[in-house]
PDB file of C-alpha atoms in Angstrom:
ATOM      1  CA  GLU A   1     -75.704 -66.081   9.094  1.00  0.00           C
ATOM      2  CA  VAL A   2     -76.248 -62.963   9.662  1.00  0.00           C
ATOM      3  CA  GLN A   3     -74.928 -59.589   7.429  1.00  0.00           C
ATOM      4  CA  LEU A   4     -75.338 -56.268   6.918  1.00  0.00           C
ATOM      5  CA  LEU A   5     -73.865 -54.552   4.136  1.00  0.00           C
ATOM      6  CA  GLU A   6     -73.670 -50.871   4.424  1.00  0.00           C
ATOM      7  CA  SER A   7     -73.123 -48.810   0.655  1.00  0.00           C
ATOM      8  CA  GLY A   8     -73.806 -45.382  -0.412  1.00  0.00           C
ATOM      9  CA  GLY A   9     -70.995 -43.671   1.611  1.00  0.00           C
ATOM     10  CA  GLY A  10     -68.446 -41.082   0.403  1.00  0.00           C
ATOM     11  CA  LEU A  11     -66.940 -37.753   0.205  1.00  0.00           C
ATOM     12  CA  VAL A  12     -69.953 -34.490   0.103  1.00  0.00           C
ATOM     13  CA  GLN A  13     -69.304 -30.702   0.116  1.00  0.00           C
ATOM     14  CA  PRO A  14     -71.143 -29.345   3.355  1.00  0.00           C
ATOM     15  CA  GLY A  15     -74.669 -28.765   1.968  1.00  0.00           C
ATOM     16  CA  GLY A  16     -75.151 -31.777  -0.395  1.00  0.00           C
ATOM     17  CA  SER A  17     -77.041 -34.793   0.302  1.00  0.00           C
ATOM     18  CA  LEU A  18     -76.507 -38.812   0.499  1.00  0.00           C
ATOM     19  CA  ARG A  19     -78.081 -41.825   0.639  1.00  0.00           C
ATOM     20  CA  LEU A  20     -76.823 -44.973   2.488  1.00  0.00           C
ATOM     21  CA  SER A  21     -78.105 -48.468   1.826  1.00  0.00           C
ATOM     22  CA  CYS A  22     -78.017 -51.376   3.929  1.00  0.00           C
ATOM     23  CA  ALA A  23     -78.975 -54.436   2.475  1.00  0.00           C
ATOM     24  CA  ALA A  24     -79.238 -57.130   5.200  1.00  0.00           C
ATOM     25  CA  SER A  25     -79.876 -60.891   4.767  1.00  0.00           C
ATOM     26  CA  GLY A  26     -79.913 -63.843   7.115  1.00  0.00           C
ATOM     27  CA  PHE A  27     -82.814 -63.004   9.493  1.00  0.00           C
ATOM     28  CA  SER A  28     -86.633 -62.529   9.099  1.00  0.00           C
ATOM     29  CA  PHE A  29     -86.047 -58.636   8.217  1.00  0.00           C
ATOM     30  CA  SER A  30     -89.507 -57.691   8.202  1.00  0.00           C
ATOM     31  CA  SER A  31     -89.281 -58.718  11.949  1.00  0.00           C
ATOM     32  CA  TYR A  32     -86.976 -56.699  13.317  1.00  0.00           C
ATOM     33  CA  ASP A  33     -86.111 -53.095  13.695  1.00  0.00           C
ATOM     34  CA  MET A  34     -83.117 -51.314  13.001  1.00  0.00           C
ATOM     35  CA  GLY A  35     -80.903 -48.218  12.682  1.00  0.00           C
ATOM     36  CA  TRP A  36     -78.180 -46.529  12.289  1.00  0.00           C
ATOM     37  CA  VAL A  37     -75.022 -45.724  14.800  1.00  0.00           C
ATOM     38  CA  ARG A  38     -72.559 -43.613  13.621  1.00  0.00           C
ATOM     39  CA  GLN A  39     -69.399 -43.084  15.321  1.00  0.00           C
ATOM     40  CA  ALA A  40     -66.906 -39.789  13.916  1.00  0.00           C
ATOM     41  CA  PRO A  41     -62.932 -39.996  13.679  1.00  0.00           C
ATOM     42  CA  GLY A  42     -61.482 -40.770  17.383  1.00  0.00           C
ATOM     43  CA  LYS A  43     -64.394 -40.480  18.870  1.00  0.00           C
ATOM     44  CA  GLY A  44     -67.069 -42.410  20.408  1.00  0.00           C
ATOM     45  CA  LEU A  45     -70.332 -44.296  19.878  1.00  0.00           C
ATOM     46  CA  GLU A  46     -73.997 -42.173  18.674  1.00  0.00           C
ATOM     47  CA  TRP A  47     -77.407 -42.980  17.438  1.00  0.00           C
ATOM     48  CA  VAL A  48     -78.747 -41.646  14.552  1.00  0.00           C
ATOM     49  CA  SER A  49     -81.794 -43.330  13.596  1.00  0.00           C
ATOM     50  CA  GLY A  50     -84.198 -45.983  14.161  1.00  0.00           C
ATOM     51  CA  ILE A  51     -87.223 -47.578  12.431  1.00  0.00           C
ATOM     52  CA  SER A  52     -89.771 -50.605  12.854  1.00  0.00           C
ATOM     53  CA  ASN A  53     -89.650 -53.170  11.739  1.00  0.00           C
ATOM     54  CA  SER A  54     -93.169 -51.956   9.144  1.00  0.00           C
ATOM     55  CA  GLY A  55     -91.195 -48.937   8.851  1.00  0.00           C
ATOM     56  CA  VAL A  56     -94.429 -46.757  10.700  1.00  0.00           C
ATOM     57  CA  ASP A  57     -91.778 -45.433  13.438  1.00  0.00           C
ATOM     58  CA  THR A  58     -89.072 -43.885  13.132  1.00  0.00           C
ATOM     59  CA  TYR A  59     -86.904 -42.324  15.458  1.00  0.00           C
ATOM     60  CA  TYR A  60     -84.020 -39.841  15.213  1.00  0.00           C
ATOM     61  CA  THR A  61     -81.679 -38.057  17.539  1.00  0.00           C
ATOM     62  CA  ASP A  62     -81.694 -34.388  17.708  1.00  0.00           C
ATOM     63  CA  SER A  63     -79.374 -33.382  16.089  1.00  0.00           C
ATOM     64  CA  VAL A  64     -80.242 -34.600  12.534  1.00  0.00           C
ATOM     65  CA  LYS A  65     -84.127 -34.154  12.883  1.00  0.00           C
ATOM     66  CA  GLY A  66     -85.004 -32.348   9.611  1.00  0.00           C
ATOM     67  CA  ARG A  67     -82.354 -33.637   7.385  1.00  0.00           C
ATOM     68  CA  PHE A  68     -82.422 -36.768   7.995  1.00  0.00           C
ATOM     69  CA  THR A  69     -85.197 -39.034   6.801  1.00  0.00           C
ATOM     70  CA  ILE A  70     -84.576 -43.210   7.450  1.00  0.00           C
ATOM     71  CA  SER A  71     -87.227 -46.004   5.744  1.00  0.00           C
ATOM     72  CA  ARG A  72     -86.861 -49.406   4.588  1.00  0.00           C
ATOM     73  CA  ASP A  73     -88.593 -52.176   1.735  1.00  0.00           C
ATOM     74  CA  ASN A  74     -88.922 -55.155   3.582  1.00  0.00           C
ATOM     75  CA  SER A  75     -89.280 -56.713   0.054  1.00  0.00           C
ATOM     76  CA  LYS A  76     -86.083 -56.095  -0.884  1.00  0.00           C
ATOM     77  CA  ASN A  77     -85.002 -56.571   2.574  1.00  0.00           C
ATOM     78  CA  THR A  78     -83.039 -53.151   2.608  1.00  0.00           C
ATOM     79  CA  ILE A  79     -82.743 -50.804   5.664  1.00  0.00           C
ATOM     80  CA  TYR A  80     -81.767 -46.711   3.844  1.00  0.00           C
ATOM     81  CA  LEU A  81     -81.122 -43.134   5.421  1.00  0.00           C
ATOM     82  CA  GLN A  82     -81.227 -39.996   3.577  1.00  0.00           C
ATOM     83  CA  MET A  83     -78.917 -37.340   4.807  1.00  0.00           C
ATOM     84  CA  ASN A  84     -79.918 -33.866   3.496  1.00  0.00           C
ATOM     85  CA  SER A  85     -78.378 -30.640   4.185  1.00  0.00           C
ATOM     86  CA  LEU A  86     -75.012 -32.146   5.407  1.00  0.00           C
ATOM     87  CA  ARG A  87     -72.932 -31.073   7.849  1.00  0.00           C
ATOM     88  CA  VAL A  88     -68.621 -31.675   8.537  1.00  0.00           C
ATOM     89  CA  GLU A  89     -70.148 -32.615  11.372  1.00  0.00           C
ATOM     90  CA  ASP A  90     -71.680 -35.199  10.250  1.00  0.00           C
ATOM     91  CA  THR A  91     -68.361 -37.493   9.066  1.00  0.00           C
ATOM     92  CA  ALA A  92     -67.917 -40.727  10.514  1.00  0.00           C
ATOM     93  CA  VAL A  93     -68.474 -44.318   9.669  1.00  0.00           C
ATOM     94  CA  TYR A  94     -71.482 -45.202   9.600  1.00  0.00           C
ATOM     95  CA  TYR A  95     -73.044 -48.246  10.723  1.00  0.00           C
ATOM     96  CA  CYS A  96     -75.992 -50.040   9.960  1.00  0.00           C
ATOM     97  CA  ALA A  97     -77.372 -52.679  12.960  1.00  0.00           C
ATOM     98  CA  LYS A  98     -80.137 -55.158  13.874  1.00  0.00           C
ATOM     99  CA  ASP A  99     -81.950 -54.525  16.864  1.00  0.00           C
ATOM    100  CA  SER A 100     -82.516 -57.433  19.031  1.00  0.00           C
ATOM    101  CA  PRO A 101     -85.467 -59.829  20.380  1.00  0.00           C
ATOM    102  CA  ARG A 102     -86.918 -57.560  22.952  1.00  0.00           C
ATOM    103  CA  THR A 103     -90.329 -57.224  24.157  1.00  0.00           C
ATOM    104  CA  ASP A 104     -90.121 -53.939  25.819  1.00  0.00           C
ATOM    105  CA  GLY A 105     -87.857 -50.775  25.960  1.00  0.00           C
ATOM    106  CA  TYR A 106     -85.431 -48.955  22.968  1.00  0.00           C
ATOM    107  CA  PHE A 107     -82.946 -50.140  20.014  1.00  0.00           C
ATOM    108  CA  TYR A 108     -80.224 -52.326  21.077  1.00  0.00           C
ATOM    109  CA  PHE A 109     -78.564 -54.265  18.437  1.00  0.00           C
ATOM    110  CA  ASP A 110     -77.492 -57.688  18.251  1.00  0.00           C
ATOM    111  CA  TYR A 111     -75.826 -57.681  14.933  1.00  0.00           C
ATOM    112  CA  TRP A 112     -73.916 -54.279  13.213  1.00  0.00           C
ATOM    113  CA  GLY A 113     -72.550 -53.755   9.727  1.00  0.00           C
ATOM    114  CA  ARG A 114     -68.610 -53.055   8.591  1.00  0.00           C
ATOM    115  CA  GLY A 115     -69.537 -49.480   8.419  1.00  0.00           C
ATOM    116  CA  THR A 116     -69.460 -47.025   5.621  1.00  0.00           C
ATOM    117  CA  LEU A 117     -67.339 -43.804   5.109  1.00  0.00           C
ATOM    118  CA  VAL A 118     -69.417 -40.033   5.097  1.00  0.00           C
ATOM    119  CA  THR A 119     -67.186 -37.391   4.711  1.00  0.00           C
ATOM    120  CA  VAL A 120     -68.008 -33.837   4.994  1.00  0.00           C
ATOM    121  CA  SER A 121     -65.554 -31.664   3.361  1.00  0.00           C
ATOM    122  CA  SER A 122     -64.921 -28.953   0.955  1.00  0.00           C
TER     123      SER A 122
ATOM    124  CA  ASP B   1     -82.151 -36.263  26.612  1.00  0.00           C
ATOM    125  CA  ILE B   2     -80.269 -38.742  29.389  1.00  0.00           C
ATOM    126  CA  GLN B   3     -76.549 -38.470  29.513  1.00  0.00           C
ATOM    127  CA  MET B   4     -74.808 -41.839  30.336  1.00  0.00           C
ATOM    128  CA  THR B   5     -71.650 -41.149  32.069  1.00  0.00           C
ATOM    129  CA  GLN B   6     -68.187 -43.978  31.956  1.00  0.00           C
ATOM    130  CA  SER B   7     -65.247 -44.036  34.202  1.00  0.00           C
ATOM    131  CA  PRO B   8     -62.760 -44.019  33.650  1.00  0.00           C
ATOM    132  CA  SER B   9     -62.203 -42.959  30.449  1.00  0.00           C
ATOM    133  CA  SER B  10     -59.506 -45.549  30.126  1.00  0.00           C
ATOM    134  CA  LEU B  11     -57.292 -47.520  32.309  1.00  0.00           C
ATOM    135  CA  SER B  12     -54.482 -49.924  32.149  1.00  0.00           C
ATOM    136  CA  ALA B  13     -54.345 -53.241  33.733  1.00  0.00           C
ATOM    137  CA  SER B  14     -52.549 -56.885  33.184  1.00  0.00           C
ATOM    138  CA  VAL B  15     -53.084 -59.798  31.964  1.00  0.00           C
ATOM    139  CA  GLY B  16     -55.161 -61.747  34.315  1.00  0.00           C
ATOM    140  CA  ASP B  17     -56.374 -58.503  36.523  1.00  0.00           C
ATOM    141  CA  ARG B  18     -59.846 -57.757  37.425  1.00  0.00           C
ATOM    142  CA  VAL B  19     -61.386 -54.312  36.438  1.00  0.00           C
ATOM    143  CA  THR B  20     -64.426 -52.700  36.586  1.00  0.00           C
ATOM    144  CA  ILE B  21     -65.835 -50.228  34.805  1.00  0.00           C
ATOM    145  CA  THR B  22     -68.168 -48.313  35.661  1.00  0.00           C
ATOM    146  CA  CYS B  23     -71.933 -46.200  34.055  1.00  0.00           C
ATOM    147  CA  ARG B  24     -74.586 -43.669  35.062  1.00  0.00           C
ATOM    148  CA  ALA B  25     -77.024 -42.569  34.111  1.00  0.00           C
ATOM    149  CA  SER B  26     -78.567 -38.892  33.988  1.00  0.00           C
ATOM    150  CA  GLN B  27     -81.622 -40.484  35.364  1.00  0.00           C
ATOM    151  CA  SER B  28     -83.486 -43.806  36.193  1.00  0.00           C
ATOM    152  CA  ILE B  29     -83.365 -46.027  33.193  1.00  0.00           C
ATOM    153  CA  SER B  30     -84.730 -49.310  35.278  1.00  0.00           C
ATOM    154  CA  SER B  31     -82.756 -51.707  33.527  1.00  0.00           C
ATOM    155  CA  PHE B  32     -82.295 -51.215  30.180  1.00  0.00           C
ATOM    156  CA  LEU B  33     -78.331 -51.052  29.576  1.00  0.00           C
ATOM    157  CA  ASN B  34     -76.313 -53.168  27.839  1.00  0.00           C
ATOM    158  CA  TRP B  35     -72.834 -52.783  26.793  1.00  0.00           C
ATOM    159  CA  TYR B  36     -70.842 -53.373  23.952  1.00  0.00           C
ATOM    160  CA  GLN B  37     -66.760 -54.125  23.159  1.00  0.00           C
ATOM    161  CA  GLN B  38     -65.294 -52.685  20.306  1.00  0.00           C
ATOM    162  CA  LYS B  39     -61.526 -53.388  18.452  1.00  0.00           C
ATOM    163  CA  PRO B  40     -60.325 -50.640  16.165  1.00  0.00           C
ATOM    164  CA  GLY B  41     -61.581 -50.122  13.062  1.00  0.00           C
ATOM    165  CA  LYS B  42     -64.475 -52.711  14.223  1.00  0.00           C
ATOM    166  CA  ALA B  43     -68.096 -52.457  14.671  1.00  0.00           C
ATOM    167  CA  PRO B  44     -68.927 -52.966  17.966  1.00  0.00           C
ATOM    168  CA  LYS B  45     -69.989 -55.876  20.042  1.00  0.00           C
ATOM    169  CA  LEU B  46     -73.352 -56.354  21.947  1.00  0.00           C
ATOM    170  CA  LEU B  47     -71.760 -58.000  26.281  1.00  0.00           C
ATOM    171  CA  THR B  48     -74.866 -57.681  27.447  1.00  0.00           C
ATOM    172  CA  ILE B  49     -78.106 -56.471  27.707  1.00  0.00           C
ATOM    173  CA  SER B  50     -80.443 -55.860  30.563  1.00  0.00           C
ATOM    174  CA  ALA B  51     -77.594 -54.890  32.723  1.00  0.00           C
ATOM    175  CA  SER B  52     -76.726 -58.385  33.818  1.00  0.00           C
ATOM    176  CA  THR B  53     -77.746 -60.233  30.641  1.00  0.00           C
ATOM    177  CA  LEU B  54     -75.046 -62.046  28.863  1.00  0.00           C
ATOM    178  CA  GLN B  55     -75.258 -62.306  25.063  1.00  0.00           C
ATOM    179  CA  SER B  56     -74.709 -66.049  23.668  1.00  0.00           C
ATOM    180  CA  GLY B  57     -70.769 -67.204  23.085  1.00  0.00           C
ATOM    181  CA  VAL B  58     -69.952 -63.844  25.879  1.00  0.00           C
ATOM    182  CA  PRO B  59     -67.102 -65.621  27.611  1.00  0.00           C
ATOM    183  CA  SER B  60     -68.333 -65.534  31.688  1.00  0.00           C
ATOM    184  CA  ARG B  61     -65.643 -63.486  33.004  1.00  0.00           C
ATOM    185  CA  PHE B  62     -67.691 -61.188  31.920  1.00  0.00           C
ATOM    186  CA  SER B  63     -70.547 -59.987  34.171  1.00  0.00           C
ATOM    187  CA  GLY B  64     -72.982 -56.754  33.901  1.00  0.00           C
ATOM    188  CA  ARG B  65     -74.678 -55.345  37.212  1.00  0.00           C
ATOM    189  CA  GLY B  66     -76.984 -52.568  38.665  1.00  0.00           C
ATOM    190  CA  SER B  67     -80.235 -50.726  37.755  1.00  0.00           C
ATOM    191  CA  GLY B  68     -81.440 -47.493  38.117  1.00  0.00           C
ATOM    192  CA  THR B  69     -78.916 -45.035  37.691  1.00  0.00           C
ATOM    193  CA  ASP B  70     -75.335 -47.028  38.277  1.00  0.00           C
ATOM    194  CA  PHE B  71     -74.372 -50.060  36.540  1.00  0.00           C
ATOM    195  CA  THR B  72     -71.094 -52.132  36.280  1.00  0.00           C
ATOM    196  CA  LEU B  73     -68.995 -53.954  33.580  1.00  0.00           C
ATOM    197  CA  THR B  74     -66.792 -56.677  35.205  1.00  0.00           C
ATOM    198  CA  ILE B  75     -63.682 -58.737  34.264  1.00  0.00           C
ATOM    199  CA  SER B  76     -62.503 -61.546  36.327  1.00  0.00           C
ATOM    200  CA  SER B  77     -59.335 -62.100  34.643  1.00  0.00           C
ATOM    201  CA  LEU B  78     -58.501 -59.844  31.614  1.00  0.00           C
ATOM    202  CA  GLN B  79     -57.188 -62.294  28.554  1.00  0.00           C
ATOM    203  CA  PRO B  80     -55.450 -60.450  25.345  1.00  0.00           C
ATOM    204  CA  GLU B  81     -58.136 -60.271  23.623  1.00  0.00           C
ATOM    205  CA  ASP B  82     -60.483 -57.843  26.704  1.00  0.00           C
ATOM    206  CA  PHE B  83     -58.331 -54.921  25.411  1.00  0.00           C
ATOM    207  CA  ALA B  84     -60.715 -52.759  23.630  1.00  0.00           C
ATOM    208  CA  THR B  85     -63.180 -50.023  24.028  1.00  0.00           C
ATOM    209  CA  TYR B  86     -66.194 -50.483  26.142  1.00  0.00           C
ATOM    210  CA  TYR B  87     -69.090 -47.962  25.329  1.00  0.00           C
ATOM    211  CA  CYS B  88     -72.539 -48.786  28.107  1.00  0.00           C
ATOM    212  CA  GLN B  89     -75.784 -47.943  26.173  1.00  0.00           C
ATOM    213  CA  GLN B  90     -79.583 -46.469  27.542  1.00  0.00           C
ATOM    214  CA  SER B  91     -82.273 -49.032  25.840  1.00  0.00           C
ATOM    215  CA  TYR B  92     -84.947 -47.406  28.431  1.00  0.00           C
ATOM    216  CA  THR B  93     -85.667 -43.850  25.867  1.00  0.00           C
ATOM    217  CA  THR B  94     -85.034 -42.451  23.014  1.00  0.00           C
ATOM    218  CA  PRO B  95     -83.016 -40.722  21.961  1.00  0.00           C
ATOM    219  CA  ILE B  96     -80.461 -44.126  22.713  1.00  0.00           C
ATOM    220  CA  THR B  97     -77.678 -42.770  24.220  1.00  0.00           C
ATOM    221  CA  PHE B  98     -74.017 -44.065  24.444  1.00  0.00           C
ATOM    222  CA  GLY B  99     -70.938 -43.421  26.844  1.00  0.00           C
ATOM    223  CA  GLN B 100     -68.547 -41.702  25.764  1.00  0.00           C
ATOM    224  CA  GLY B 101     -65.839 -45.281  26.114  1.00  0.00           C
ATOM    225  CA  THR B 102     -63.434 -46.700  28.462  1.00  0.00           C
ATOM    226  CA  ARG B 103     -60.682 -47.415  26.396  1.00  0.00           C
ATOM    227  CA  LEU B 104     -58.813 -50.339  28.369  1.00  0.00           C
ATOM    228  CA  GLU B 105     -55.608 -51.237  27.529  1.00  0.00           C
ATOM    229  CA  ILE B 106     -52.302 -53.043  28.373  1.00  0.00           C
ATOM    230  CA  LYS B 107     -49.798 -52.367  31.430  1.00  0.00           C
TER     231      LYS B 107
END
Protein backbone atom coordinates (compact mmCIF):
# COMPACT_ATOMS: atom_id res chain seq x y z
CA GLU A 1 0.00 0.00 0.00
CA VAL A 2 1.35 3.39 -0.99
CA GLN A 3 1.70 5.77 1.93
CA LEU A 4 2.93 9.34 2.01
CA LEU A 5 3.34 11.01 5.38
CA GLU A 6 4.09 14.71 5.59
CA SER A 7 5.57 16.43 8.62
CA GLY A 8 7.16 19.73 9.56
CA GLY A 9 4.25 22.10 9.27
CA GLY A 10 3.41 24.68 11.89
CA LEU A 11 3.16 28.34 12.74
CA VAL A 12 5.95 30.63 11.58
CA GLN A 13 6.37 34.39 11.39
CA PRO A 14 6.66 36.20 8.06
CA GLY A 15 10.25 36.00 6.84
CA GLY A 16 10.83 32.75 8.71
CA SER A 17 11.72 29.26 7.50
CA LEU A 18 10.31 25.75 7.69
CA ARG A 19 11.35 22.41 6.25
CA LEU A 20 8.66 19.97 5.27
CA SER A 21 9.37 16.26 4.95
CA CYS A 22 7.44 13.51 3.22
CA ALA A 23 8.22 9.90 4.05
CA ALA A 24 7.12 7.46 1.38
CA SER A 25 6.49 3.73 1.49
CA GLY A 26 4.79 0.98 -0.47
CA PHE A 27 6.38 1.65 -3.86
CA SER A 28 9.76 1.86 -5.54
CA PHE A 29 10.48 5.40 -4.41
CA SER A 30 13.59 5.99 -6.50
CA SER A 31 11.65 5.20 -9.69
CA TYR A 32 9.16 8.05 -9.42
CA ASP A 33 9.13 11.80 -9.66
CA MET A 34 7.48 13.51 -6.71
CA GLY A 35 5.88 16.85 -5.99
CA TRP A 36 4.31 19.27 -3.57
CA VAL A 37 0.87 20.81 -4.04
CA ARG A 38 -0.65 23.33 -1.65
CA GLN A 39 -4.13 24.53 -0.85
CA ALA A 40 -4.78 27.78 0.95
CA PRO A 41 -7.75 27.75 3.36
CA GLY A 42 -10.97 27.60 1.38
CA LYS A 43 -9.12 27.88 -1.93
CA GLY A 44 -8.15 25.64 -4.83
CA LEU A 45 -5.12 23.51 -5.55
CA GLU A 46 -1.79 25.08 -6.48
CA TRP A 47 1.20 23.08 -7.67
CA VAL A 48 4.33 24.25 -5.84
CA SER A 49 7.28 22.13 -6.89
CA GLY A 50 8.39 18.87 -8.44
CA ILE A 51 11.52 16.74 -8.51
CA SER A 52 12.70 14.00 -10.84
CA ASN A 53 13.28 10.49 -9.56
CA SER A 54 17.03 11.02 -9.44
CA GLY A 55 16.77 14.44 -7.88
CA VAL A 56 18.71 16.03 -10.71
CA ASP A 57 15.79 18.00 -12.16
CA THR A 58 13.69 20.33 -10.06
CA TYR A 59 10.73 22.51 -10.96
CA TYR A 60 8.96 25.39 -9.20
CA THR A 61 6.00 27.66 -9.60
CA ASP A 62 7.09 31.26 -10.10
CA SER A 63 5.85 32.53 -6.74
CA VAL A 64 8.24 30.29 -4.78
CA LYS A 65 11.31 30.38 -7.02
CA GLY A 66 14.35 31.52 -5.08
CA ARG A 67 12.59 30.94 -1.74
CA PHE A 68 11.70 27.22 -1.73
CA THR A 69 14.00 24.29 -2.46
CA ILE A 70 12.83 20.75 -3.14
CA SER A 71 15.15 17.82 -2.58
CA ARG A 72 15.03 14.09 -1.99
CA ASP A 73 17.00 11.36 -0.28
CA ASN A 74 16.35 8.08 -2.07
CA SER A 75 18.16 6.16 0.67
CA LYS A 76 15.54 7.38 3.13
CA ASN A 77 12.52 7.34 0.76
CA THR A 78 11.91 10.96 1.67
CA ILE A 79 11.42 14.26 -0.09
CA TYR A 80 11.82 17.67 1.45
CA LEU A 81 10.64 21.20 0.87
CA GLN A 82 12.83 23.87 2.40
CA MET A 83 10.79 27.04 2.64
CA ASN A 84 12.58 30.33 3.33
CA SER A 85 11.43 33.95 3.40
CA LEU A 86 7.90 32.79 4.11
CA ARG A 87 5.02 35.11 3.37
CA VAL A 88 1.48 35.29 4.70
CA GLU A 89 0.25 34.11 1.30
CA ASP A 90 2.21 30.85 1.71
CA THR A 91 -0.29 29.80 4.37
CA ALA A 92 -1.80 26.52 3.17
CA VAL A 93 -2.07 22.80 3.59
CA TYR A 94 0.93 21.32 1.80
CA TYR A 95 0.40 17.94 0.18
CA CYS A 96 3.15 15.58 -0.88
CA ALA A 97 2.22 13.65 -4.00
CA LYS A 98 3.61 10.80 -6.07
CA ASP A 99 3.84 11.24 -9.82
CA SER A 100 2.05 8.71 -11.96
CA PRO A 101 3.82 6.27 -14.24
CA ARG A 102 4.14 8.19 -17.50
CA THR A 103 6.19 8.30 -20.65
CA ASP A 104 5.60 11.92 -21.64
CA GLY A 105 4.30 15.18 -20.34
CA TYR A 106 4.82 16.36 -16.80
CA PHE A 107 3.52 15.63 -13.35
CA TYR A 108 0.16 14.25 -12.48
CA PHE A 109 -0.35 12.67 -9.13
CA ASP A 110 -1.86 9.27 -8.37
CA TYR A 111 -1.19 9.20 -4.61
CA TRP A 112 -1.33 12.01 -2.10
CA GLY A 113 -0.47 12.41 1.55
CA ARG A 114 -2.92 13.81 4.08
CA GLY A 115 -1.18 17.17 4.10
CA THR A 116 0.55 19.35 6.66
CA LEU A 117 -0.64 22.83 7.58
CA VAL A 118 1.75 25.76 7.29
CA THR A 119 0.56 29.00 8.86
CA VAL A 120 2.54 32.17 8.27
CA SER A 121 1.40 34.86 10.65
CA SER A 122 2.77 37.40 13.09
CA ASP B 1 1.82 29.99 -17.79
CA ILE B 2 -1.15 28.01 -19.07
CA GLN B 3 -4.40 29.15 -17.47
CA MET B 4 -7.06 26.54 -16.81
CA THR B 5 -10.64 27.80 -16.53
CA GLN B 6 -13.44 25.60 -15.28
CA SER B 7 -17.16 26.17 -15.63
CA PRO B 8 -19.36 26.33 -13.79
CA SER B 9 -17.67 27.25 -10.51
CA SER B 10 -20.51 25.59 -8.66
CA LEU B 11 -23.34 23.32 -9.60
CA SER B 12 -26.42 22.01 -7.81
CA ALA B 13 -27.78 18.66 -8.92
CA SER B 14 -29.79 15.69 -7.72
CA VAL B 15 -28.94 12.04 -7.33
CA GLY B 16 -29.39 10.37 -10.70
CA ASP B 17 -28.71 13.54 -12.72
CA ARG B 18 -26.23 13.70 -15.56
CA VAL B 19 -23.74 16.53 -15.10
CA THR B 20 -20.92 17.91 -17.19
CA ILE B 21 -18.05 20.11 -16.06
CA THR B 22 -15.99 22.02 -18.60
CA CYS B 23 -12.31 22.91 -18.50
CA ARG B 24 -10.67 25.24 -21.00
CA ALA B 25 -6.92 25.76 -21.42
CA SER B 26 -5.46 29.10 -22.49
CA GLN B 27 -3.44 27.29 -25.17
CA SER B 28 -3.38 23.83 -26.66
CA ILE B 29 -2.33 21.12 -24.25
CA SER B 30 -2.99 18.18 -26.57
CA SER B 31 -4.50 15.51 -24.30
CA PHE B 32 -2.42 16.32 -21.21
CA LEU B 33 -5.46 16.93 -19.06
CA ASN B 34 -6.30 15.21 -15.78
CA TRP B 35 -9.28 15.38 -13.44
CA TYR B 36 -9.33 15.12 -9.64
CA GLN B 37 -12.09 14.81 -7.07
CA GLN B 38 -11.68 16.32 -3.61
CA LYS B 39 -13.96 15.91 -0.63
CA PRO B 40 -13.83 18.28 2.36
CA GLY B 41 -10.81 17.70 4.58
CA LYS B 42 -9.39 15.06 2.27
CA ALA B 43 -6.59 14.90 -0.27
CA PRO B 44 -7.50 15.01 -3.95
CA LYS B 45 -8.15 11.76 -5.79
CA LEU B 46 -7.06 11.24 -9.39
CA LEU B 47 -10.05 10.30 -11.56
CA THR B 48 -8.96 10.49 -15.18
CA ILE B 49 -5.70 11.03 -17.04
CA SER B 50 -4.82 11.97 -20.60
CA ALA B 51 -8.26 13.54 -21.01
CA SER B 52 -10.23 10.31 -21.12
CA THR B 53 -8.51 7.38 -19.36
CA LEU B 54 -10.18 6.37 -16.13
CA GLN B 55 -7.93 5.49 -13.27
CA SER B 56 -8.27 1.99 -11.87
CA GLY B 57 -11.17 1.73 -9.47
CA VAL B 58 -12.99 4.84 -10.70
CA PRO B 59 -16.64 4.05 -11.52
CA SER B 60 -17.57 3.95 -15.19
CA ARG B 61 -20.20 6.65 -14.67
CA PHE B 62 -17.28 9.09 -14.88
CA SER B 63 -16.01 9.93 -18.34
CA GLY B 64 -13.64 12.50 -19.79
CA ARG B 65 -13.37 13.91 -23.28
CA GLY B 66 -11.55 16.54 -25.22
CA SER B 67 -8.25 17.59 -26.72
CA GLY B 68 -6.47 20.81 -27.55
CA THR B 69 -8.06 23.46 -25.38
CA ASP B 70 -11.53 22.17 -24.50
CA PHE B 71 -12.28 19.30 -22.15
CA THR B 72 -15.22 17.88 -20.24
CA LEU B 73 -15.82 15.60 -17.28
CA THR B 74 -19.24 13.95 -17.27
CA ILE B 75 -20.89 11.99 -14.50
CA SER B 76 -23.68 10.00 -16.12
CA SER B 77 -25.82 9.33 -13.04
CA LEU B 78 -24.87 11.17 -9.87
CA GLN B 79 -24.47 9.13 -6.74
CA PRO B 80 -24.43 10.53 -3.18
CA GLU B 81 -20.67 9.97 -2.91
CA ASP B 82 -20.00 12.13 -6.00
CA PHE B 83 -20.84 15.40 -4.30
CA ALA B 84 -17.42 17.00 -4.03
CA THR B 85 -15.18 19.56 -5.70
CA TYR B 86 -13.62 18.68 -9.05
CA TYR B 87 -10.38 20.09 -10.47
CA CYS B 88 -8.82 19.84 -13.89
CA GLN B 89 -5.03 19.96 -14.21
CA GLN B 90 -2.74 20.29 -17.21
CA SER B 91 0.42 18.20 -17.34
CA TYR B 92 1.59 19.52 -20.71
CA THR B 93 4.25 21.79 -19.30
CA THR B 94 5.53 23.37 -16.13
CA PRO B 95 4.38 25.17 -14.18
CA ILE B 96 1.67 22.58 -13.71
CA THR B 97 -1.64 24.41 -13.35
CA PHE B 98 -5.05 23.52 -11.98
CA GLY B 99 -8.46 24.92 -12.72
CA GLN B 100 -10.13 26.87 -9.95
CA GLY B 101 -12.45 23.99 -9.11
CA THR B 102 -16.13 23.13 -9.57
CA ARG B 103 -18.13 22.52 -6.43
CA LEU B 104 -20.87 19.97 -7.00
CA GLU B 105 -23.62 20.28 -4.41
CA ILE B 106 -26.78 18.39 -3.65
CA LYS B 107 -29.96 20.12 -4.83
